[in-house]
Amino acid sequence: MKKYSTEMYVIGLALLLAFAITTLNTPTVFPQETVLFSKAVRGPLPISDPESEFWTTLPSIQFPVAGQNITTPMLLGVPIKQLTVNSANNGTWIAFRIEWSDATRNVNTSRTEAFRDAVAIMFPILNETKPPFLGMGEAGKPVNVWHWKGDWQQDIDTGFQDLEHAYPNVQVDYYPFANTTQPNTIPPLTNFSVNFVAGWAANNPLSNPFKVTPVEDLIAEGFGSLTHQTHQDVIGKGVWKDGRWRVSFARPLSTSDGSDVQLRPGQTRFVAFAVWNGENSEVDGRKSISNWHTLQVESVFPEEGILVSRSLWQVAGVGGAFVLSVAILLAVAHDWRRKTRAKQ
Amino acid sequence: MPKVYNWQISREMQYPYDGVRPKRQFGAVFNINRCINCQTCTMACKSTWTFNKGQEHMWWNNVETKPYGGYPQAWDVKTLSKLGPQRWENGTYVGKTIFEDAPQGAMVLGYLPPDDEWRHPNIFEETPTPYPQIDGGKTQGWSELPVHQTFFFYLQRICNHCTYPACLAACPRKAIYKRPEDGVVLIDQERCRGYRKCVEACPYKRPMYNPATRISEKCIACYPRIEQGLVTRCIAACVGKIRLQGWIKPREEAIPDSPIDYLVHLAKVALPLYPQLGLEPNVYYIPPRWGPREYLKQMFGPGVEAAIEKYTHPDHELLGLLQLFGVTQKIIERFRVTDTDAIAYDKNGHEIIRVPIEDPVIVRPPQHFNTT
């Protein structure tokens, strides 16, 4: 057998070293399925504070997202981005924090050409071994989408962004069905008869000026089927600072709504993400999406709860086994004694 | 992508959905020659449908001055220049439609007009334009009054309720639908999510984004009126009586005594607006006699010369039908022209109205010459 030269060993070692350094030091970008660990914690989750230090204590996974090019409208020619995601649950609620860099803060959609920044989490509603079609589910295999919107966040933070916010100098002589005593003033949309605000009258959640949460709870069975749910169960908050969005989402692990994904501690589910850059007119299918990944919901209180329960079970188990063994021994002894007596 | 037949360009073309025509198709003919730009149609629409907050810039009906006027600004030339030079050959359009020329990853070739292009509904109103500026001096004999070296004309616009709507094709949510009963194209106000794909895709720029409700709205062809057999508000209010509403069939199935079919398919006096874009729009125009022909051909297709010839020398039946424009609020389903009168019928065959083709001349007797 031919012996390898010293140079070959050096090159091999160098390659190995390079590989080790690369894999250890670069951000962990996983081209394939990755496991997002929802850490079990005790007490309340900082669900309305996406900037809390708490999130940095959690395992963080970086998910690459690329322009959606499965169906039109597509997002082409946009570099791959990265979402950093953390998750935690306290046995009752589950929370996520998504972080990504975005140089511009787009939170107003009043102008025809203005689009919002947004981010979404998607879960298959059915707990099956294979995820449904990544394009927002498929017939019979619905997905639950939690969609955070920059403009809804702004509505909640600073009040409904009305026409006059986008156009401060707007001047209108007269609106026939506005509740106002002042001529030549622009009353807020909420002073108008809802009958003449078509989207609002049609119960379109986008048109309702009263926003409760920046996160819309949706269901879909494939492209174009995205539908606002009757029960809105997701809350959250987004904060933009120094070119980064940090958005938190939270929902009870289980809800009474059949259109929602139901999560249980100890469970493994599929999860996918999408992000929109309003500055680049990204809206609808023009988004960056991740693959399906795995979400592992850790059982509650692993440090204490499970240990306590485990020792309890152990005590019970050992005790039970001891009692059982004694009983069997006694029974056997009793039987043996009887038999010997009978022989005598 | 399925193929559909578009009679306006005399060929099959690509469209994302199968070519299912509605039971009846809303159609109208606007006679450009008679419009006086009074904007009564515009205000009739505005005061009925778009008076509320968020609709300030919405003019579902507008009248603009061609060649330079446009709402939103330069809507037509912007799409045309995106499409680039294209050709007709013997009445067949051999160029690309906006569906066939869609960029990768999009359904339709379009653009989203930013809000500053919606600022001036009547920009370049009545701006006279020298002929050579438009057609390089190609048009000869454009007018019988050679002192007029300039032209302009009014273009009355509503949603064309296209047979192959680009707005509908581009909506990723299928929130836009075409009603099977009358072909009216509507945006579902509950399902729309304000993506503005329709605003981007419609070359006529009729869907408009509402900044207050954050979703898009468009002309609804006054469907509550149509359902009662009435013409739309813009058509009913027209002072110049330039508009006629009815139903339009494809060319092969034209009904001779249906007024719109007669004007479009038999007399061929009314032409679609930018048929080359491929939407089969259902509002038809009698082109202005004085317009430069090359410009008009770009706008209304290759039938311009014949249409103007027919309009300037109408036969008795056409002359009769032209009298029925704007004379009733009811939708005229059928018409008949006698030696003296033009008669309109409703869907049950009942006479709606009868008008003389030539008004009787009554000479005032001398004793009344000076009285009012």
Coordinates of N, CA and C in Angstrom, one line a residue, chain B residues 152-346:
Chain B
F152 N -57.5 68.6 -30.7 CA -57.6 67.8 -29.4 C -59.0 67.1 -29.5
F153 N -59.2 66.1 -28.6 CA -60.5 65.6 -28.5 C -60.7 65.0 -27.1
Y154 N -61.9 64.9 -26.7 CA -62.2 64.4 -25.3 C -62.4 62.9 -25.3
L155 N -61.8 62.2 -24.3 CA -61.9 60.8 -24.2 C -62.7 60.5 -22.9
Q156 N -63.8 59.9 -23.0 CA -64.7 59.6 -21.8 C -64.3 58.2 -21.4
R157 N -64.0 58.1 -20.1 CA -63.5 56.8 -19.6 C -64.2 56.3 -18.4
I158 N -64.6 55.1 -18.5 CA -65.1 54.3 -17.3 C -64.3 53.0 -17.3
C159 N -64.6 52.1 -16.4 CA -64.1 50.8 -16.5 C -64.7 50.1 -17.7
N160 N -63.9 49.4 -18.5 CA -64.3 48.7 -19.7 C -65.0 47.4 -19.4
H161 N -65.0 47.0 -18.2 CA -65.6 45.7 -17.9 C -65.2 44.6 -18.9
C162 N -63.9 44.5 -19.1 CA -63.3 43.7 -20.1 C -63.7 42.3 -20.1
T163 N -63.7 41.6 -21.3 CA -64.0 40.2 -21.4 C -62.8 39.5 -20.7
Y164 N -61.6 40.0 -20.9 CA -60.4 39.4 -20.3 C -59.7 40.4 -19.4
P165 N -60.3 40.7 -18.2 CA -59.8 41.8 -17.4 C -58.3 41.5 -16.9
A166 N -57.5 42.4 -17.0 CA -56.1 42.3 -16.5 C -56.1 42.4 -15.0
C167 N -57.0 43.2 -14.4 CA -57.1 43.3 -13.0 C -57.4 41.9 -12.4
L168 N -58.4 41.2 -13.0 CA -58.8 39.9 -12.5 C -57.7 38.9 -12.6
A169 N -57.0 39.0 -13.8 CA -55.9 38.1 -14.0 C -54.8 38.2 -13.0
A170 N -54.5 39.5 -12.6 CA -53.4 39.7 -11.8 C -53.6 39.5 -10.3
C171 N -54.9 39.5 -9.9 CA -55.2 39.4 -8.5 C -54.8 38.0 -8.0
P172 N -53.8 37.9 -7.1 CA -53.4 36.6 -6.6 C -54.4 35.9 -5.7
R173 N -55.4 36.7 -5.2 CA -56.4 36.2 -4.3 C -57.7 35.8 -4.9
K174 N -57.8 36.1 -6.2 CA -59.1 35.9 -6.9 C -60.2 36.7 -6.2
A175 N -59.8 37.9 -5.8 CA -60.8 38.8 -5.1 C -61.5 39.6 -6.1
I176 N -61.2 39.5 -7.4 CA -61.9 40.2 -8.5 C -62.6 39.2 -9.3
Y177 N -63.9 39.5 -9.6 CA -64.7 38.5 -10.3 C -65.5 39.2 -11.4
K178 N -65.9 38.4 -12.3 CA -66.7 38.9 -13.4 C -68.1 38.3 -13.3
R179 N -69.1 39.1 -13.1 CA -70.4 38.5 -12.9 C -70.9 37.7 -14.1
P180 N -71.4 36.5 -13.9 CA -71.8 35.7 -15.1 C -73.1 36.3 -15.7
E181 N -73.9 37.1 -14.9 CA -75.2 37.5 -15.4 C -75.0 38.8 -16.3
D182 N -74.0 39.6 -16.1 CA -73.9 40.8 -16.9 C -72.4 41.2 -17.3
G183 N -71.5 40.4 -16.9 CA -70.1 40.6 -17.2 C -69.5 41.8 -16.5
V184 N -70.1 42.3 -15.5 CA -69.6 43.4 -14.7 C -68.4 42.9 -13.9
V185 N -67.3 43.6 -13.9 CA -66.1 43.2 -13.1 C -66.1 44.0 -11.8
L186 N -66.0 43.2 -10.7 CA -66.1 43.8 -9.4 C -64.9 43.3 -8.5
I187 N -64.5 44.2 -7.6 CA -63.5 43.9 -6.5 C -64.3 43.5 -5.3
D188 N -64.1 42.3 -4.8 CA -64.7 41.9 -3.6 C -64.1 42.6 -2.4
Q189 N -64.9 43.5 -1.8 CA -64.4 44.4 -0.8 C -64.1 43.6 0.5
E190 N -64.5 42.4 0.6 CA -64.2 41.6 1.8 C -62.9 40.9 1.6
R191 N -62.7 40.4 0.4 CA -61.5 39.5 0.2 C -60.2 40.3 -0.3
C192 N -60.4 41.6 -0.8 CA -59.3 42.3 -1.2 C -58.4 42.6 -0.1
R193 N -57.1 42.5 -0.3 CA -56.1 42.7 0.8 C -55.1 43.9 0.4
G194 N -55.6 44.7 -0.6 CA -54.8 45.9 -0.9 C -53.4 45.6 -1.5
Y195 N -53.3 44.5 -2.2 CA -52.0 44.3 -2.8 C -51.7 45.2 -4.0
R196 N -52.7 45.8 -4.6 CA -52.6 46.7 -5.7 C -52.1 46.1 -7.0
K197 N -52.2 44.8 -7.1 CA -51.8 44.1 -8.3 C -52.8 44.5 -9.4
C198 N -54.1 44.8 -9.1 CA -55.0 45.2 -10.1 C -54.7 46.6 -10.6
V199 N -54.3 47.5 -9.6 CA -54.0 48.8 -10.0 C -52.8 48.8 -11.0
E200 N -51.9 47.9 -10.7 CA -50.7 47.8 -11.5 C -51.0 47.2 -12.9
A201 N -51.9 46.2 -12.9 CA -52.1 45.4 -14.1 C -53.0 46.1 -15.1
C202 N -54.1 46.8 -14.6 CA -55.1 47.3 -15.5 C -54.4 48.4 -16.4
P203 N -54.4 48.2 -17.7 CA -53.7 49.3 -18.5 C -54.5 50.6 -18.5
Y204 N -55.8 50.5 -18.3 CA -56.7 51.6 -18.3 C -56.7 52.3 -16.9
K205 N -56.0 51.7 -16.0 CA -55.9 52.2 -14.6 C -57.3 52.6 -14.0
R206 N -58.2 51.7 -14.1 CA -59.5 51.9 -13.4 C -59.6 51.4 -12.0
P207 N -58.9 50.3 -11.6 CA -59.0 50.1 -10.1 C -58.1 51.1 -9.4
M208 N -58.6 51.6 -8.3 CA -57.9 52.7 -7.6 C -57.8 52.3 -6.1
Y209 N -56.7 52.7 -5.6 CA -56.4 52.3 -4.2 C -57.0 53.3 -3.2
N210 N -57.7 52.8 -2.2 CA -58.3 53.7 -1.2 C -57.4 53.8 0.0
P211 N -56.8 54.9 0.3 CA -55.8 55.0 1.4 C -56.5 54.9 2.7
A212 N -57.8 55.1 2.8 CA -58.5 55.1 4.1 C -58.8 53.6 4.4
T213 N -59.3 52.9 3.5 CA -59.6 51.5 3.7 C -58.5 50.5 3.4
R214 N -57.4 51.0 2.7 CA -56.2 50.3 2.4 C -56.5 49.1 1.5
I215 N -57.6 49.2 0.8 CA -57.9 48.2 -0.3 C -58.3 48.9 -1.5
S216 N -58.5 48.2 -2.6 CA -58.7 48.9 -3.9 C -60.2 48.8 -4.3
E217 N -60.6 49.8 -5.0 CA -62.0 49.9 -5.5 C -62.0 50.3 -7.0
K218 N -63.1 50.0 -7.6 CA -63.2 50.4 -9.0 C -64.7 50.6 -9.4
C219 N -64.9 51.1 -10.6 CA -66.2 51.3 -11.2 C -67.0 50.0 -11.1
I220 N -68.2 50.1 -10.7 CA -69.1 48.9 -10.5 C -70.2 48.9 -11.6
A221 N -70.0 49.7 -12.6 CA -71.0 49.8 -13.7 C -72.4 50.0 -13.1
C222 N -72.5 50.7 -12.0 CA -73.8 50.9 -11.3 C -74.7 49.7 -11.3
Y223 N -74.1 48.6 -10.9 CA -74.8 47.3 -11.0 C -76.2 47.3 -10.3
P224 N -76.4 48.1 -9.2 CA -77.7 48.1 -8.7 C -78.8 48.7 -9.7
R225 N -78.3 49.6 -10.5 CA -79.2 50.1 -11.5 C -79.4 49.1 -12.7
I226 N -78.3 48.5 -13.1 CA -78.4 47.5 -14.2 C -79.4 46.4 -13.8
E227 N -79.3 46.0 -12.6 CA -80.3 45.0 -12.1 C -81.7 45.4 -12.2
Q228 N -81.9 46.7 -12.3 CA -83.3 47.2 -12.4 C -83.6 47.6 -13.9
G229 N -82.7 47.3 -14.8 CA -82.9 47.6 -16.2 C -82.6 49.1 -16.5
L230 N -81.8 49.7 -15.6 CA -81.5 51.1 -15.8 C -80.0 51.3 -16.3
V231 N -79.8 52.3 -17.0 CA -78.4 52.6 -17.5 C -77.6 53.2 -16.3
T232 N -76.3 53.2 -16.4 CA -75.5 53.7 -15.3 C -75.7 55.2 -15.1
R233 N -75.2 55.7 -14.0 CA -75.4 57.1 -13.7 C -74.7 58.0 -14.7
C234 N -73.4 57.6 -15.1 CA -72.7 58.5 -16.0 C -73.4 58.5 -17.4
I235 N -74.0 57.4 -17.8 CA -74.7 57.4 -19.0 C -76.1 58.1 -19.0
A236 N -76.7 57.9 -17.8 CA -78.0 58.6 -17.7 C -77.9 60.1 -17.6
A237 N -76.8 60.6 -17.0 CA -76.6 62.0 -16.8 C -76.0 62.7 -18.0
C238 N -75.6 62.0 -19.0 CA -74.9 62.7 -20.1 C -75.7 63.8 -20.8
V239 N -75.2 65.0 -20.7 CA -75.9 66.1 -21.3 C -75.9 66.1 -22.8
G240 N -74.7 65.7 -23.3 CA -74.6 65.7 -24.8 C -75.2 64.5 -25.5
K241 N -75.7 63.6 -24.7 CA -76.3 62.4 -25.2 C -75.4 61.6 -26.1
I242 N -74.2 61.5 -25.6 CA -73.1 60.8 -26.4 C -73.1 59.3 -26.1
R243 N -73.8 58.9 -25.1 CA -73.6 57.5 -24.6 C -74.8 56.6 -24.8
L244 N -74.6 55.4 -25.1 CA -75.6 54.4 -25.2 C -75.2 53.1 -24.6
Q245 N -76.0 52.6 -23.7 CA -75.6 51.3 -23.0 C -76.5 50.2 -23.5
G246 N -75.9 49.0 -23.5 CA -76.6 47.8 -23.9 C -75.8 46.6 -23.6
W247 N -75.9 45.6 -24.5 CA -75.2 44.3 -24.3 C -74.4 44.1 -25.6
I248 N -73.2 43.5 -25.4 CA -72.4 43.2 -26.5 C -72.1 41.7 -26.6
K249 N -72.2 41.2 -27.8 CA -71.9 39.8 -28.1 C -70.5 39.8 -28.8
P250 N -69.9 38.6 -28.9 CA -68.7 38.5 -29.7 C -69.1 38.7 -31.2
R251 N -68.2 39.1 -32.1 CA -68.5 39.4 -33.4 C -69.3 38.3 -34.1
E252 N -69.0 37.1 -33.9 CA -69.6 35.9 -34.6 C -71.0 35.8 -34.2
E253 N -71.4 36.2 -33.0 CA -72.8 36.0 -32.5 C -73.6 37.3 -32.5
A254 N -73.2 38.3 -33.2 CA -73.8 39.6 -33.2 C -75.3 39.5 -33.4
I255 N -76.1 40.2 -32.7 CA -77.6 40.3 -32.8 C -77.8 41.6 -33.6
P256 N -78.4 41.6 -34.8 CA -78.5 42.8 -35.6 C -79.4 43.9 -35.0
D257 N -80.4 43.5 -34.2 CA -81.2 44.6 -33.7 C -80.9 44.9 -32.2
S258 N -79.7 44.4 -31.7 CA -79.2 44.9 -30.4 C -78.3 46.1 -30.7
P259 N -78.7 47.2 -30.1 CA -78.0 48.5 -30.5 C -76.5 48.5 -30.4
I260 N -75.9 47.9 -29.4 CA -74.4 47.9 -29.3 C -73.8 47.0 -30.3
D261 N -74.4 45.8 -30.5 CA -74.0 44.9 -31.5 C -74.0 45.5 -32.9
Y262 N -75.1 46.3 -33.1 CA -75.3 46.9 -34.5 C -74.1 47.9 -34.7
L263 N -73.9 48.8 -33.7 CA -72.9 49.8 -33.9 C -71.5 49.2 -34.0
V264 N -71.2 48.2 -33.2 CA -69.9 47.6 -33.1 C -69.6 46.6 -34.3
H265 N -70.6 45.7 -34.5 CA -70.3 44.6 -35.3 C -70.9 44.8 -36.8
L266 N -72.0 45.4 -36.9 CA -72.6 45.6 -38.2 C -72.2 46.9 -38.9
A267 N -72.4 48.0 -38.2 CA -72.0 49.3 -38.8 C -70.5 49.5 -38.7
K268 N -69.9 48.8 -37.7 CA -68.5 49.0 -37.4 C -68.1 50.4 -37.2
V269 N -69.0 51.2 -36.6 CA -68.7 52.6 -36.4 C -68.1 52.9 -35.0
A270 N -68.2 51.9 -34.1 CA -67.7 52.1 -32.8 C -66.6 51.1 -32.5
L271 N -65.5 51.5 -31.9 CA -64.2 50.7 -31.8 C -63.8 50.6 -30.4
P272 N -63.1 49.5 -30.0 CA -62.6 49.4 -28.7 C -61.4 50.3 -28.4
L273 N -61.1 50.6 -27.1 CA -60.0 51.4 -26.7 C -58.8 50.6 -26.5
Y274 N -57.8 50.8 -27.3 CA -56.5 50.1 -27.2 C -56.7 48.6 -27.2
P275 N -57.4 48.1 -28.3 CA -57.6 46.6 -28.4 C -56.4 45.8 -28.4
Q276 N -55.3 46.4 -28.8 CA -54.0 45.6 -28.9 C -53.5 45.1 -27.6
L277 N -54.0 45.8 -26.5 CA -53.5 45.3 -25.2 C -54.1 44.0 -24.8
G278 N -55.2 43.6 -25.4 CA -55.6 42.2 -25.3 C -56.7 41.9 -24.3
L279 N -57.4 43.0 -23.8 CA -58.4 42.7 -22.7 C -59.8 42.6 -23.2
E280 N -60.0 42.8 -24.5 CA -61.3 42.9 -25.1 C -62.2 43.8 -24.3
P281 N -61.9 45.1 -24.2 CA -62.7 46.1 -23.5 C -64.1 46.2 -24.1
N282 N -65.1 46.5 -23.3 CA -66.4 46.5 -23.7 C -67.1 47.9 -23.8
V283 N -66.3 49.0 -23.7 CA -66.8 50.3 -24.0 C -66.2 50.6 -25.4
Y284 N -67.0 51.1 -26.3 CA -66.6 51.3 -27.7 C -66.8 52.8 -28.0
Y285 N -66.0 53.3 -28.9 CA -65.9 54.7 -29.2 C -66.2 54.9 -30.6
I286 N -67.0 55.9 -30.9 CA -67.0 56.4 -32.3 C -65.9 57.5 -32.4
P287 N -64.9 57.2 -33.2 CA -63.7 58.0 -33.1 C -64.0 59.4 -33.7
P288 N -63.2 60.4 -33.2 CA -63.5 61.8 -33.7 C -63.1 62.0 -35.1
R289 N -63.9 62.7 -35.9 CA -63.7 62.8 -37.3 C -62.4 63.6 -37.6
W290 N -62.1 64.5 -36.7 CA -61.0 65.5 -36.9 C -59.6 65.0 -36.4
G291 N -59.6 63.8 -35.8 CA -58.4 63.4 -35.2 C -57.4 62.9 -36.2
P292 N -56.1 63.0 -36.0 CA -55.1 62.4 -36.9 C -55.2 60.9 -37.0
R293 N -55.3 60.4 -38.2 CA -55.6 59.0 -38.3 C -54.6 58.1 -37.7
E294 N -53.3 58.4 -37.8 CA -52.3 57.5 -37.3 C -52.5 57.4 -35.7
Y295 N -52.8 58.5 -35.1 CA -52.9 58.6 -33.7 C -54.2 57.8 -33.3
L296 N -55.3 58.0 -34.1 CA -56.5 57.3 -33.8 C -56.3 55.7 -34.0
K297 N -55.6 55.4 -35.0 CA -55.4 53.9 -35.2 C -54.6 53.3 -34.0
Q298 N -53.7 54.0 -33.5 CA -53.0 53.5 -32.3 C -53.9 53.3 -31.2
M299 N -54.9 54.2 -31.1 CA -55.8 54.2 -30.0 C -57.0 53.2 -30.1
F300 N -57.5 53.1 -31.4 CA -58.7 52.3 -31.6 C -58.5 51.2 -32.6
G301 N -57.3 51.0 -33.0 CA -57.1 49.8 -33.9 C -57.3 50.2 -35.4
P302 N -57.2 49.2 -36.3 CA -57.2 49.4 -37.7 C -58.6 49.8 -38.3
G303 N -59.7 49.8 -37.5 CA -61.0 50.1 -38.1 C -61.3 51.6 -38.1
V304 N -60.3 52.4 -37.8 CA -60.6 53.8 -37.7 C -61.2 54.5 -39.0
E305 N -60.5 54.3 -40.1 CA -60.9 54.9 -41.3 C -62.3 54.6 -41.7
A306 N -62.6 53.3 -41.6 CA -63.9 52.8 -42.0 C -65.0 53.4 -41.1
A307 N -64.7 53.4 -39.8 CA -65.6 53.9 -38.8 C -65.9 55.4 -39.0
I308 N -64.9 56.2 -39.3 CA -65.1 57.6 -39.5 C -65.9 57.8 -40.8
E309 N -65.6 57.0 -41.8 CA -66.3 57.1 -43.1 C -67.8 56.8 -42.9
K310 N -68.0 55.7 -42.1 CA -69.4 55.3 -41.9 C -70.2 56.4 -41.1
Y311 N -69.5 56.9 -40.1 CA -70.1 57.9 -39.2 C -70.4 59.2 -40.0
T312 N -69.5 59.6 -40.8 CA -69.7 60.9 -41.6 C -70.7 60.7 -42.7
H313 N -70.9 59.5 -43.1 CA -72.0 59.2 -44.2 C -72.9 58.1 -43.7
P314 N -73.7 58.3 -42.7 CA -74.5 57.2 -42.1 C -75.6 56.8 -43.0
D315 N -76.0 55.5 -43.0 CA -77.2 55.1 -43.7 C -78.4 55.4 -42.8
H316 N -79.5 55.1 -43.3 CA -80.8 55.5 -42.6 C -80.8 54.8 -41.2
E317 N -80.5 53.5 -41.2 CA -80.6 52.8 -39.9 C -79.6 53.3 -38.9
L318 N -78.4 53.6 -39.3 CA -77.4 54.1 -38.3 C -77.9 55.5 -37.8
L319 N -78.3 56.3 -38.7 CA -78.8 57.6 -38.4 C -79.9 57.5 -37.4
G320 N -80.8 56.5 -37.6 CA -81.9 56.3 -36.6 C -81.4 55.9 -35.3
L321 N -80.5 54.9 -35.3 CA -80.0 54.4 -34.0 C -79.2 55.5 -33.2
L322 N -78.5 56.4 -33.9 CA -77.8 57.5 -33.3 C -78.8 58.4 -32.5
Q323 N -80.0 58.4 -32.9 CA -81.0 59.3 -32.2 C -81.4 58.7 -30.9
L324 N -81.1 57.4 -30.7 CA -81.5 56.8 -29.4 C -80.5 56.9 -28.3
F325 N -79.4 57.6 -28.6 CA -78.4 57.9 -27.6 C -79.0 58.8 -26.5
G326 N -78.9 58.5 -25.3 CA -79.2 59.4 -24.2 C -80.7 59.8 -24.1
V327 N -81.6 59.1 -24.7 CA -83.0 59.5 -24.7 C -83.8 58.7 -23.6
T328 N -83.2 57.7 -23.0 CA -84.0 57.0 -22.0 C -83.0 56.5 -20.9
Q329 N -83.5 56.4 -19.7 CA -82.7 55.9 -18.6 C -82.8 54.3 -18.6
K330 N -83.6 53.8 -19.4 CA -83.8 52.3 -19.4 C -82.8 51.7 -20.4
I331 N -82.3 50.5 -20.1 CA -81.4 49.8 -21.0 C -82.2 49.4 -22.3
I332 N -81.7 49.8 -23.4 CA -82.3 49.4 -24.7 C -81.8 48.1 -25.1
E333 N -82.7 47.1 -25.2 CA -82.3 45.7 -25.6 C -82.4 45.5 -27.1
R334 N -83.4 46.1 -27.7 CA -83.6 46.0 -29.2 C -84.0 47.3 -29.7
F335 N -83.7 47.5 -31.0 CA -84.2 48.8 -31.6 C -84.7 48.5 -33.0
R336 N -85.5 49.4 -33.5 CA -86.0 49.3 -34.9 C -86.1 50.7 -35.4
V337 N -85.7 50.8 -36.7 CA -85.8 52.1 -37.4 C -86.8 52.0 -38.5
T338 N -87.8 52.9 -38.4 CA -88.8 53.0 -39.5 C -88.4 54.2 -40.4
D339 N -89.2 54.5 -41.3 CA -88.8 55.6 -42.2 C -88.7 56.9 -41.5
T340 N -89.5 57.1 -40.4 CA -89.5 58.4 -39.7 C -88.9 58.3 -38.3
D341 N -89.0 57.1 -37.7 CA -88.7 57.0 -36.2 C -87.7 56.0 -35.9
A342 N -87.0 56.2 -34.8 CA -86.2 55.1 -34.2 C -86.9 54.7 -32.9
I343 N -87.1 53.4 -32.7 CA -87.9 52.8 -31.6 C -87.0 51.9 -30.8
A344 N -87.1 52.1 -29.4 CA -86.3 51.3 -28.5 C -87.3 50.4 -27.7
Y345 N -86.8 49.1 -27.5 CA -87.6 48.1 -26.8 C -86.8 47.6 -25.5
D346 N -87.6 47.3 -24.5 CA -86.9 46.7 -23.3 C -86.8 45.2 -23.5

